Each structure stands twice: as structure tokens, then as C-alpha cells.
Amino acid sequence: MKLQRKNRLRASALGALVASGALVLTACGSDDNTQGADGSAKPSAAAAGDIKCDGAKGKLLASGSSAQKNAVDLWVKNYMAACSGVEVNYKSSSSGEGIVAFNQGTVGFAGSDSALKPEQVEESKKICTGGQGINLPMVGGPVALGFNVAGVDKLTLDAATVANIFNDKIKKWDDEAIKKLNPGVTLPPTPIQAFHRSDDSGTTENVTKYLKAAAPDAWPHEAAKKWAAPGGQAASGSAGVATQVKAVDGAIGYFELSFASSQSIKTVDLNTGAAAPVKATGENASKAIGAAKIAGTGNDLALKLDYATKAEGAYPLVLVTYEVVCDKGNKADTLGTVKSFLTYTASDAGQKVLLDNGYAPIPAEINAKVREVVASLA
């Protein structure tokens, strides 16, 4: 009981810093101000009035992107509090694993930080009877470059320097390239410990898209879910990378911003060529995502992002997580719950959960189309 009271007091102190709790739902040893006394996340007060349970029933399995885990955890809590007798179980693994599960027909939808590739769409037709898998952008946000360097509280890097760090070409924190970007900052000769994802990851694909677009001369590798650069150390999932960065002096790694916020990991400001370095925030990510264009056709709403933007205040290292569903041919026993749940996540209330917790809501014009497609699922 004493420990519970201590945790509640600590959570209250954090409340001024984070508006609500999806930031800290990961099991990473962080304080959690969304938890009740039993350790479960608390639903938001407005949840029940905003969620329509029409057609929802039974158990819905989903899996995929770990980058959206914190948002999905809160969505699920809100949804299940409103829809009695319905269970939504989202397994946070990786985008690659989520797509495999979707195309094997074992989940009602998958979360992926990159859109389906043509061969994956073709494969989905075996599961989506009379239809195919489509991409519905649901979660946006910055991919933070978290760092842990003793004595360093503020750090600015540009794309080329980030590329050379992860390419194992810059090996110490007092390297001249880093010093040049950080005048007045005392940088130690600590060896750099760069952490990347061990699993096939949409977050990795977005990071490598950014490096390929913004620093093509320094990043010779193709953008892909699988990490290709030499050196560094691997960890599983966004939570695994964040845990390593938190624990190791000299570490740097990439993960969705809420993993940094929940563990008080410092994040890199990016020198994009704009007038001032840009911080990793939901608002700054929104400025970059707001310029996205729909690249998909029909009901597929895959987006094209500008990773090399130099717009003032736009944080270019962003990801959009798609919920991958069948446009037609969904299983009858889960279709109602899929539509009901995704109707909530795409609603104003569902998207506000993102803004409150360090993510970036999907731009309104695109989100309006998401809602139309969700309503048409069959």
C-alpha cells in the first residue's frame, strides 16, 4: 500500500508534464500516471460518450507496430470501458510481424509504420475475400533520437551526422562534426553506443527514409524495415531500444517520442537547414505530416511524406502508422468490432488522445477520408 501511495503521488507530479497517460503504458519500468490501483490503464472520462459500440462483439485480435503501442493501449482501455463484453487485444511486436499476421488471417487488423508493398497487397487478397488489404493512416508522430551522454542535456545533430553515427563512422561524442553543431556544449570523449531495432520495423524504415532523403551522400543504404548499416547494437522493439538508451552512457537510439517522454530520455534537436534546430514534438511533427499527400488509390490512403523538408518548425523525422484492414472480405465475427473500434480511433476524441500524448493527429482532410473508408468496410 505504501508503494501504491508513493506511485500515485509520483504520478500526480508528472501530471503537469503529460496531459494523459498513454505515454507511460509501456512496461519499461517508468512511472505511470494512467494506472489505477491494479496497475491497469484508466480510461478517459469522456470515453463512453464518444464511442459507438454498434455491431461490436466478442474478441478482436490485432498486432504490429510498437511505435503506436502507447496510443493503442489507451484507445483499447477507453473502448473496452464503453463497450461491455467486447475485448480488443493488440500485441505490440513490429510492423513486419503485424503484416505477416494479417496476411495469415490471424488478426482483424495490423498496425504498420509503413504502407503495404505491392506484393503484400497481392498476398492479402487470399485473406480478404473479394477485396484486399488497404492502409488507413491513424497515428502520426515524431521519431525521437534519444541520447544518454553524461553531462550533456542538449544536443543538435543534422541528418549527415546522424547517418555517420549509425554508419559507425563517427565513434566518439567529442567528434569535430558534433562539436561544430553544438557550440558552447562540452562534449565528452565517451564512445558512442548506437542502438537500432533487431526486428523488421516500420520505424526503422521511416528513419532510413529520412536519412536517404536528407543525407543521401552519407547514407548509402536503401530505406527498409531491416537494419542494414554496419556496427551498432540491436534491441527488440521501440521499448527495447529505449531501455538500452536509458541504461547505457554514450547511447543513442531511435523510437517514437512517447517512449522518450515516459522514461525521461533526452532527445536530439534536428538541424534541417531551417533558421533554428527543430525539437521532436507532436506539434512540430504535425507541421511535417500536414504536407503529406495521399499516394494510394481508391480506398487505400497510403501517404507520401517529405522527409527532407526545411520548413520552419517542421520536424522531418516522422512516421505515420497505418491500420491495415481488408476493404472487403473481413471476417463476419470481427467486422463489427473492427469498424466500431476504428471509428473511435479516427474520431475527434480518438485523435485528441494522440495530441495529448506526444503523437501527431492525422490532418483533418485526410482523417475525414479515413472515416469514410472505415464506414464502408465490408
Short mmCIF file of C-alpha atoms in Angstrom, two decimals:
data_model
loop_
_atom_site.label_atom_id
_atom_site.label_comp_id
_atom_site.label_asym_id
_atom_site.label_seq_id
_atom_site.Cartn_x
_atom_site.Cartn_y
_atom_site.Cartn_z
CA MET A 1 0.00 0.00 0.00
CA LYS A 2 2.84 2.39 0.78
CA LEU A 3 4.31 1.69 -2.65
CA GLN A 4 0.96 2.34 -4.31
CA ARG A 5 0.59 5.67 -2.47
CA LYS A 6 4.10 6.61 -3.49
CA ASN A 7 3.37 5.78 -7.13
CA ARG A 8 0.15 7.79 -7.06
CA LEU A 9 1.95 10.81 -5.63
CA ARG A 10 4.68 10.49 -8.20
CA ALA A 11 2.11 10.17 -10.97
CA SER A 12 0.34 13.30 -9.77
CA ALA A 13 3.58 15.24 -10.02
CA LEU A 14 4.04 14.06 -13.56
CA GLY A 15 0.51 15.08 -14.46
CA ALA A 16 1.59 18.66 -15.11
CA LEU A 17 4.03 17.42 -17.69
CA VAL A 18 1.88 14.97 -19.62
CA ALA A 19 -1.80 15.55 -20.17
CA SER A 20 -2.80 11.92 -20.01
CA GLY A 21 -1.27 8.60 -19.77
CA ALA A 22 -0.68 6.74 -23.00
CA LEU A 23 2.88 7.98 -22.75
CA VAL A 24 3.60 5.64 -19.91
CA LEU A 25 1.70 2.48 -20.64
CA THR A 26 4.77 0.57 -21.73
CA ALA A 27 6.25 -1.93 -19.36
CA CYS A 28 9.61 -0.24 -19.32
CA GLY A 29 9.94 0.47 -15.62
CA SER A 30 8.63 4.01 -15.94
CA ASP A 31 6.20 5.86 -13.70
CA ASP A 32 2.63 5.60 -14.97
CA ASN A 33 0.00 8.24 -14.33
CA THR A 34 -2.64 6.35 -16.33
CA GLN A 35 -2.76 3.41 -13.98
CA GLY A 36 -5.34 2.52 -11.40
CA ALA A 37 -4.51 0.74 -8.19
CA ASP A 38 -4.48 -2.60 -10.01
CA GLY A 39 -1.86 -1.40 -12.49
CA SER A 40 -4.27 -1.16 -15.42
CA ALA A 41 -4.63 1.96 -17.54
CA LYS A 42 -7.51 4.24 -16.64
CA PRO A 43 -9.97 5.15 -19.40
CA SER A 44 -10.56 8.81 -20.12
CA ALA A 45 -13.66 10.34 -18.58
CA ALA A 46 -15.17 11.22 -21.95
CA ALA A 47 -14.69 7.78 -23.48
CA ALA A 48 -18.16 6.33 -23.06
CA GLY A 49 -19.97 9.25 -24.70
CA ASP A 50 -17.70 9.27 -27.73
CA ILE A 51 -17.67 5.57 -28.59
CA LYS A 52 -20.38 3.78 -30.57
CA CYS A 53 -20.44 0.04 -29.92
CA ASP A 54 -22.83 -0.82 -32.76
CA GLY A 55 -22.07 -4.30 -34.09
CA ALA A 56 -19.17 -4.87 -31.72
CA LYS A 57 -18.96 -8.27 -30.09
CA GLY A 58 -16.57 -10.88 -28.78
CA LYS A 59 -12.80 -10.74 -29.07
CA LEU A 60 -10.74 -8.83 -31.65
CA LEU A 61 -7.07 -9.66 -32.11
CA ALA A 62 -4.66 -7.19 -33.69
CA SER A 63 -0.89 -6.81 -33.77
CA GLY A 64 2.01 -4.87 -35.25
CA SER A 65 3.80 -1.58 -34.76
CA SER A 66 5.27 -0.97 -31.33
CA ALA A 67 5.53 2.75 -32.13
CA GLN A 68 1.78 3.16 -31.70
CA LYS A 69 1.57 0.95 -28.61
CA ASN A 70 1.07 3.79 -26.14
CA ALA A 71 -1.81 5.28 -28.15
CA VAL A 72 -3.43 1.91 -28.81
CA ASP A 73 -3.21 0.93 -25.14
CA LEU A 74 -5.25 3.97 -24.15
CA TRP A 75 -7.66 3.58 -27.08
CA VAL A 76 -8.29 -0.02 -26.06
CA LYS A 77 -8.91 0.94 -22.42
CA ASN A 78 -11.34 3.68 -23.42
CA TYR A 79 -13.11 1.44 -25.91
CA MET A 80 -13.47 -1.57 -23.65
CA ALA A 81 -14.76 0.64 -20.83
CA ALA A 82 -17.53 1.82 -23.15
CA CYS A 83 -18.33 -1.47 -24.90
CA SER A 84 -19.16 -4.06 -22.28
CA GLY A 85 -18.37 -7.64 -23.24
CA VAL A 86 -16.02 -6.68 -26.07
CA GLU A 87 -12.31 -7.44 -25.86
CA VAL A 88 -9.64 -5.87 -28.08
CA ASN A 89 -6.18 -7.40 -27.75
CA TYR A 90 -3.34 -5.57 -29.53
CA LYS A 91 0.01 -7.34 -29.49
CA SER A 92 2.82 -4.82 -29.78
CA SER A 93 5.56 -6.50 -31.81
CA SER A 94 6.74 -4.90 -35.04
CA SER A 95 5.25 -3.71 -38.30
CA GLY A 96 6.74 -6.67 -40.13
CA GLU A 97 5.22 -9.19 -37.72
CA GLY A 98 1.88 -7.42 -37.87
CA ILE A 99 1.70 -7.63 -41.66
CA VAL A 100 2.63 -11.33 -41.57
CA ALA A 101 -0.13 -11.98 -39.03
CA PHE A 102 -2.64 -10.01 -41.11
CA ASN A 103 -1.81 -11.89 -44.30
CA GLN A 104 -2.09 -15.18 -42.42
CA GLY A 105 -5.58 -14.20 -41.32
CA THR A 106 -4.87 -14.42 -37.59
CA VAL A 107 -5.70 -10.77 -36.74
CA GLY A 108 -8.55 -8.43 -37.58
CA PHE A 109 -6.18 -5.59 -38.39
CA ALA A 110 -2.46 -4.87 -38.24
CA GLY A 111 -0.51 -1.76 -37.29
CA SER A 112 2.34 -0.83 -39.63
CA ASP A 113 4.62 2.21 -39.75
CA SER A 114 4.99 1.78 -43.49
CA ALA A 115 2.38 1.14 -46.15
CA LEU A 116 1.80 -2.28 -47.66
CA LYS A 117 4.11 -3.11 -50.54
CA PRO A 118 2.54 -4.35 -53.83
CA GLU A 119 3.47 -7.96 -53.14
CA GLN A 120 1.91 -7.72 -49.67
CA VAL A 121 -1.30 -6.32 -51.16
CA GLU A 122 -1.37 -9.22 -53.61
CA GLU A 123 -0.88 -11.70 -50.78
CA SER A 124 -3.69 -10.08 -48.77
CA LYS A 125 -6.22 -10.98 -51.47
CA LYS A 126 -6.09 -14.58 -50.24
CA ILE A 127 -7.43 -13.43 -46.87
CA CYS A 128 -9.66 -10.52 -47.95
CA THR A 129 -12.22 -12.45 -49.98
CA GLY A 130 -13.24 -10.28 -52.92
CA GLY A 131 -11.07 -7.41 -51.64
CA GLN A 132 -7.55 -6.55 -50.50
CA GLY A 133 -5.55 -5.03 -47.69
CA ILE A 134 -5.61 -1.25 -47.50
CA ASN A 135 -3.70 1.34 -45.47
CA LEU A 136 -5.59 3.68 -43.13
CA PRO A 137 -3.34 6.38 -41.59
CA MET A 138 -4.33 6.59 -37.94
CA VAL A 139 -1.34 7.67 -35.83
CA GLY A 140 1.27 10.28 -36.66
CA GLY A 141 4.23 11.45 -34.69
CA PRO A 142 7.92 12.20 -34.43
CA VAL A 143 10.55 9.50 -34.26
CA ALA A 144 12.82 10.74 -31.49
CA LEU A 145 16.56 10.28 -31.47
CA GLY A 146 17.07 9.64 -27.79
CA PHE A 147 20.53 10.06 -26.26
CA ASN A 148 22.22 9.44 -22.94
CA VAL A 149 25.55 11.24 -22.60
CA ALA A 150 26.64 12.13 -19.08
CA GLY A 151 26.84 15.90 -18.64
CA VAL A 152 25.07 16.70 -21.91
CA ASP A 153 21.50 17.96 -21.63
CA LYS A 154 21.02 19.49 -25.07
CA LEU A 155 22.21 18.11 -28.40
CA THR A 156 21.74 19.17 -32.01
CA LEU A 157 22.54 16.92 -34.98
CA ASP A 158 21.91 17.10 -38.70
CA ALA A 159 20.99 14.24 -41.00
CA ALA A 160 24.53 13.66 -42.27
CA THR A 161 25.94 13.45 -38.75
CA VAL A 162 23.17 11.09 -37.67
CA ALA A 163 23.92 8.94 -40.71
CA ASN A 164 27.62 8.82 -39.90
CA ILE A 165 26.91 7.92 -36.27
CA PHE A 166 24.71 5.00 -37.25
CA ASN A 167 27.11 4.05 -40.05
CA ASP A 168 29.83 3.64 -37.40
CA LYS A 169 31.95 6.42 -38.94
CA ILE A 170 31.62 8.85 -36.02
CA LYS A 171 32.70 6.92 -32.94
CA LYS A 172 33.04 9.44 -30.07
CA TRP A 173 30.81 12.18 -28.76
CA ASP A 174 33.55 14.83 -28.98
CA ASP A 175 33.93 14.29 -32.73
CA GLU A 176 34.52 17.56 -34.60
CA ALA A 177 31.33 17.14 -36.66
CA ILE A 178 29.24 17.00 -33.49
CA LYS A 179 31.18 19.86 -31.87
CA LYS A 180 30.51 22.08 -34.88
CA LEU A 181 26.77 21.62 -34.47
CA ASN A 182 26.89 22.27 -30.72
CA PRO A 183 28.93 25.41 -29.97
CA GLY A 184 29.23 26.04 -26.26
CA VAL A 185 28.37 22.47 -25.32
CA THR A 186 31.06 20.46 -23.54
CA LEU A 187 31.12 17.08 -25.24
CA PRO A 188 33.00 14.20 -23.58
CA PRO A 189 35.22 11.68 -25.41
CA THR A 190 32.74 8.95 -24.48
CA PRO A 191 32.43 6.19 -27.11
CA ILE A 192 29.14 6.30 -29.00
CA GLN A 193 26.86 3.31 -28.44
CA ALA A 194 24.32 3.35 -31.28
CA PHE A 195 21.22 1.18 -30.87
CA HIS A 196 18.91 0.08 -33.68
CA ARG A 197 15.98 -2.29 -33.99
CA SER A 198 16.67 -6.02 -34.27
CA ASP A 199 13.26 -6.80 -35.75
CA ASP A 200 11.81 -5.79 -39.11
CA SER A 201 10.43 -2.40 -38.20
CA GLY A 202 8.42 0.32 -39.88
CA THR A 203 10.13 2.77 -37.53
CA THR A 204 13.48 1.67 -38.98
CA GLU A 205 12.09 2.15 -42.48
CA ASN A 206 11.00 5.71 -41.66
CA VAL A 207 14.37 6.54 -40.09
CA THR A 208 16.20 5.23 -43.14
CA LYS A 209 13.83 7.08 -45.48
CA TYR A 210 14.73 10.27 -43.61
CA LEU A 211 18.46 9.58 -43.84
CA LYS A 212 18.24 8.62 -47.51
CA ALA A 213 16.26 11.76 -48.37
CA ALA A 214 18.08 14.30 -46.17
CA ALA A 215 21.66 12.92 -46.34
CA PRO A 216 21.97 10.73 -49.46
CA ASP A 217 25.75 11.10 -49.65
CA ALA A 218 26.21 9.92 -46.06
CA TRP A 219 23.60 7.14 -46.12
CA PRO A 220 24.32 4.63 -48.93
CA HIS A 221 21.75 2.06 -47.78
CA GLU A 222 18.24 1.66 -49.15
CA ALA A 223 15.31 2.50 -46.92
CA ALA A 224 13.99 -0.74 -45.47
CA LYS A 225 12.39 -2.33 -42.42
CA LYS A 226 15.53 -4.39 -41.78
CA TRP A 227 18.57 -2.50 -40.43
CA ALA A 228 21.40 -2.60 -42.95
CA ALA A 229 24.17 -0.36 -41.58
CA PRO A 230 27.30 -1.87 -40.02
CA GLY A 231 28.15 -1.67 -36.34
CA GLY A 232 25.89 -0.62 -33.54
CA GLN A 233 23.84 -2.82 -31.24
CA ALA A 234 20.37 -4.25 -31.75
CA ALA A 235 17.37 -4.36 -29.43
CA SER A 236 13.84 -5.63 -29.88
CA GLY A 237 11.02 -3.16 -30.35
CA SER A 238 10.87 0.54 -29.57
CA ALA A 239 10.67 -0.31 -25.88
CA GLY A 240 13.84 -2.40 -26.09
CA VAL A 241 15.82 0.34 -27.82
CA ALA A 242 14.59 2.95 -25.34
CA THR A 243 15.50 0.76 -22.40
CA GLN A 244 19.05 0.35 -23.69
CA VAL A 245 19.49 4.07 -24.33
CA LYS A 246 18.22 4.84 -20.83
CA ALA A 247 20.71 2.40 -19.28
CA VAL A 248 23.92 2.99 -21.27
CA ASP A 249 26.13 6.06 -21.03
CA GLY A 250 27.08 7.23 -24.52
CA ALA A 251 23.97 5.71 -26.10
CA ILE A 252 21.80 6.97 -28.93
CA GLY A 253 18.82 5.24 -30.50
CA TYR A 254 15.52 5.88 -32.26
CA PHE A 255 11.96 5.31 -31.07
CA GLU A 256 8.60 7.03 -31.06
CA LEU A 257 8.55 10.13 -28.85
CA SER A 258 6.33 8.73 -26.10
CA PHE A 259 8.99 6.15 -25.24
CA ALA A 260 11.41 9.03 -24.60
CA SER A 261 8.85 11.02 -22.63
CA SER A 262 7.82 8.12 -20.41
CA GLN A 263 11.43 7.39 -19.41
CA SER A 264 12.74 10.98 -19.31
CA ILE A 265 15.20 10.30 -22.13
CA LYS A 266 16.67 13.43 -23.69
CA THR A 267 16.06 13.86 -27.42
CA VAL A 268 18.08 15.34 -30.27
CA ASP A 269 17.09 18.61 -31.96
CA LEU A 270 17.45 18.35 -35.74
CA ASN A 271 19.29 20.92 -37.81
CA THR A 272 17.23 20.76 -41.01
CA GLY A 273 18.59 23.87 -42.67
CA ALA A 274 15.77 25.98 -41.24
CA ALA A 275 16.57 29.10 -39.21
CA ALA A 276 16.70 27.13 -35.95
CA PRO A 277 17.06 23.48 -34.94
CA VAL A 278 13.73 21.70 -34.60
CA LYS A 279 12.65 19.80 -31.49
CA ALA A 280 10.90 16.45 -31.59
CA THR A 281 7.34 17.38 -30.56
CA GLY A 282 3.90 16.35 -31.73
CA GLU A 283 3.20 19.89 -32.90
CA ASN A 284 6.41 20.06 -34.96
CA ALA A 285 5.72 16.63 -36.44
CA SER A 286 2.23 17.81 -37.40
CA LYS A 287 3.78 20.57 -39.48
CA ALA A 288 5.65 17.95 -41.50
CA ILE A 289 2.79 15.45 -41.72
CA GLY A 290 0.39 18.23 -42.74
CA ALA A 291 2.24 18.49 -46.05
CA ALA A 292 1.76 14.78 -46.83
CA LYS A 293 -0.03 13.73 -49.99
CA ILE A 294 -2.23 10.67 -50.48
CA ALA A 295 -0.27 8.29 -52.70
CA GLY A 296 -2.69 5.36 -52.55
CA THR A 297 -5.63 4.83 -54.90
CA GLY A 298 -9.26 4.09 -54.20
CA ASN A 299 -9.80 3.24 -50.55
CA ASP A 300 -6.07 2.89 -49.93
CA LEU A 301 -4.87 6.02 -48.13
CA ALA A 302 -1.10 5.48 -48.06
CA LEU A 303 0.72 8.81 -47.69
CA LYS A 304 3.84 10.31 -49.22
CA LEU A 305 5.89 12.27 -46.68
CA ASP A 306 8.61 14.86 -47.33
CA TYR A 307 11.49 13.69 -45.12
CA ALA A 308 13.82 16.39 -46.43
CA THR A 309 11.61 19.37 -45.61
CA LYS A 310 13.33 22.54 -44.43
CA ALA A 311 10.11 24.32 -43.47
CA GLU A 312 10.41 26.39 -40.32
CA GLY A 313 9.44 24.41 -37.25
CA ALA A 314 8.74 21.20 -39.19
CA TYR A 315 10.30 18.08 -37.63
CA PRO A 316 11.05 15.84 -40.62
CA LEU A 317 11.84 12.54 -38.89
CA VAL A 318 8.24 11.41 -38.64
CA LEU A 319 6.21 8.28 -39.08
CA VAL A 320 2.61 7.56 -39.85
CA THR A 321 1.24 4.29 -38.52
CA TYR A 322 -1.40 2.65 -40.69
CA GLU A 323 -4.10 0.31 -39.51
CA VAL A 324 -4.12 -2.34 -42.24
CA VAL A 325 -7.54 -3.85 -42.90
CA CYS A 326 -9.45 -5.63 -45.65
CA ASP A 327 -11.60 -3.24 -47.67
CA LYS A 328 -13.87 -6.21 -48.39
CA GLY A 329 -13.92 -9.77 -47.16
CA ASN A 330 -13.45 -9.11 -43.44
CA LYS A 331 -14.44 -12.00 -41.19
CA ALA A 332 -18.07 -11.71 -40.14
CA ASP A 333 -17.34 -12.35 -36.47
CA THR A 334 -14.89 -9.43 -36.19
CA LEU A 335 -16.09 -6.94 -38.83
CA GLY A 336 -18.44 -5.11 -36.45
CA THR A 337 -15.75 -4.67 -33.82
CA VAL A 338 -13.13 -3.59 -36.38
CA LYS A 339 -15.45 -0.90 -37.73
CA SER A 340 -16.59 0.22 -34.27
CA PHE A 341 -13.06 0.40 -32.84
CA LEU A 342 -11.52 2.18 -35.84
CA THR A 343 -14.46 4.58 -35.97
CA TYR A 344 -13.48 5.61 -32.46
CA THR A 345 -9.74 5.88 -33.16
CA ALA A 346 -10.43 8.11 -36.18
CA SER A 347 -12.93 10.26 -34.27
CA ASP A 348 -12.15 13.69 -32.86
CA ALA A 349 -11.97 12.13 -29.38
CA GLY A 350 -9.69 9.34 -30.55
CA GLN A 351 -7.35 11.70 -32.34
CA LYS A 352 -7.25 14.02 -29.33
CA VAL A 353 -5.70 11.13 -27.40
CA LEU A 354 -2.76 11.44 -29.82
CA LEU A 355 -2.29 15.17 -29.37
CA ASP A 356 -2.47 14.83 -25.60
CA ASN A 357 0.30 12.25 -25.58
CA GLY A 358 3.10 13.40 -27.84
CA TYR A 359 1.78 11.97 -31.09
CA ALA A 360 0.53 13.97 -34.05
CA PRO A 361 -3.11 13.65 -35.14
CA ILE A 362 -3.73 12.80 -38.77
CA PRO A 363 -4.51 16.02 -40.72
CA ALA A 364 -8.26 16.71 -40.75
CA GLU A 365 -8.70 16.46 -44.52
CA ILE A 366 -7.04 13.05 -44.65
CA ASN A 367 -8.78 11.87 -41.48
CA ALA A 368 -12.17 12.70 -42.99
CA LYS A 369 -11.40 10.23 -45.78
CA VAL A 370 -10.27 7.64 -43.22
CA ARG A 371 -13.67 7.85 -41.54
CA GLU A 372 -15.46 7.37 -44.87
CA VAL A 373 -13.41 4.28 -45.67
CA VAL A 374 -13.92 2.77 -42.20
CA ALA A 375 -17.68 3.19 -42.60
CA SER A 376 -17.53 1.35 -45.93
CA LEU A 377 -15.61 -1.70 -44.72
CA ALA A 378 -17.38 -4.95 -45.56
#
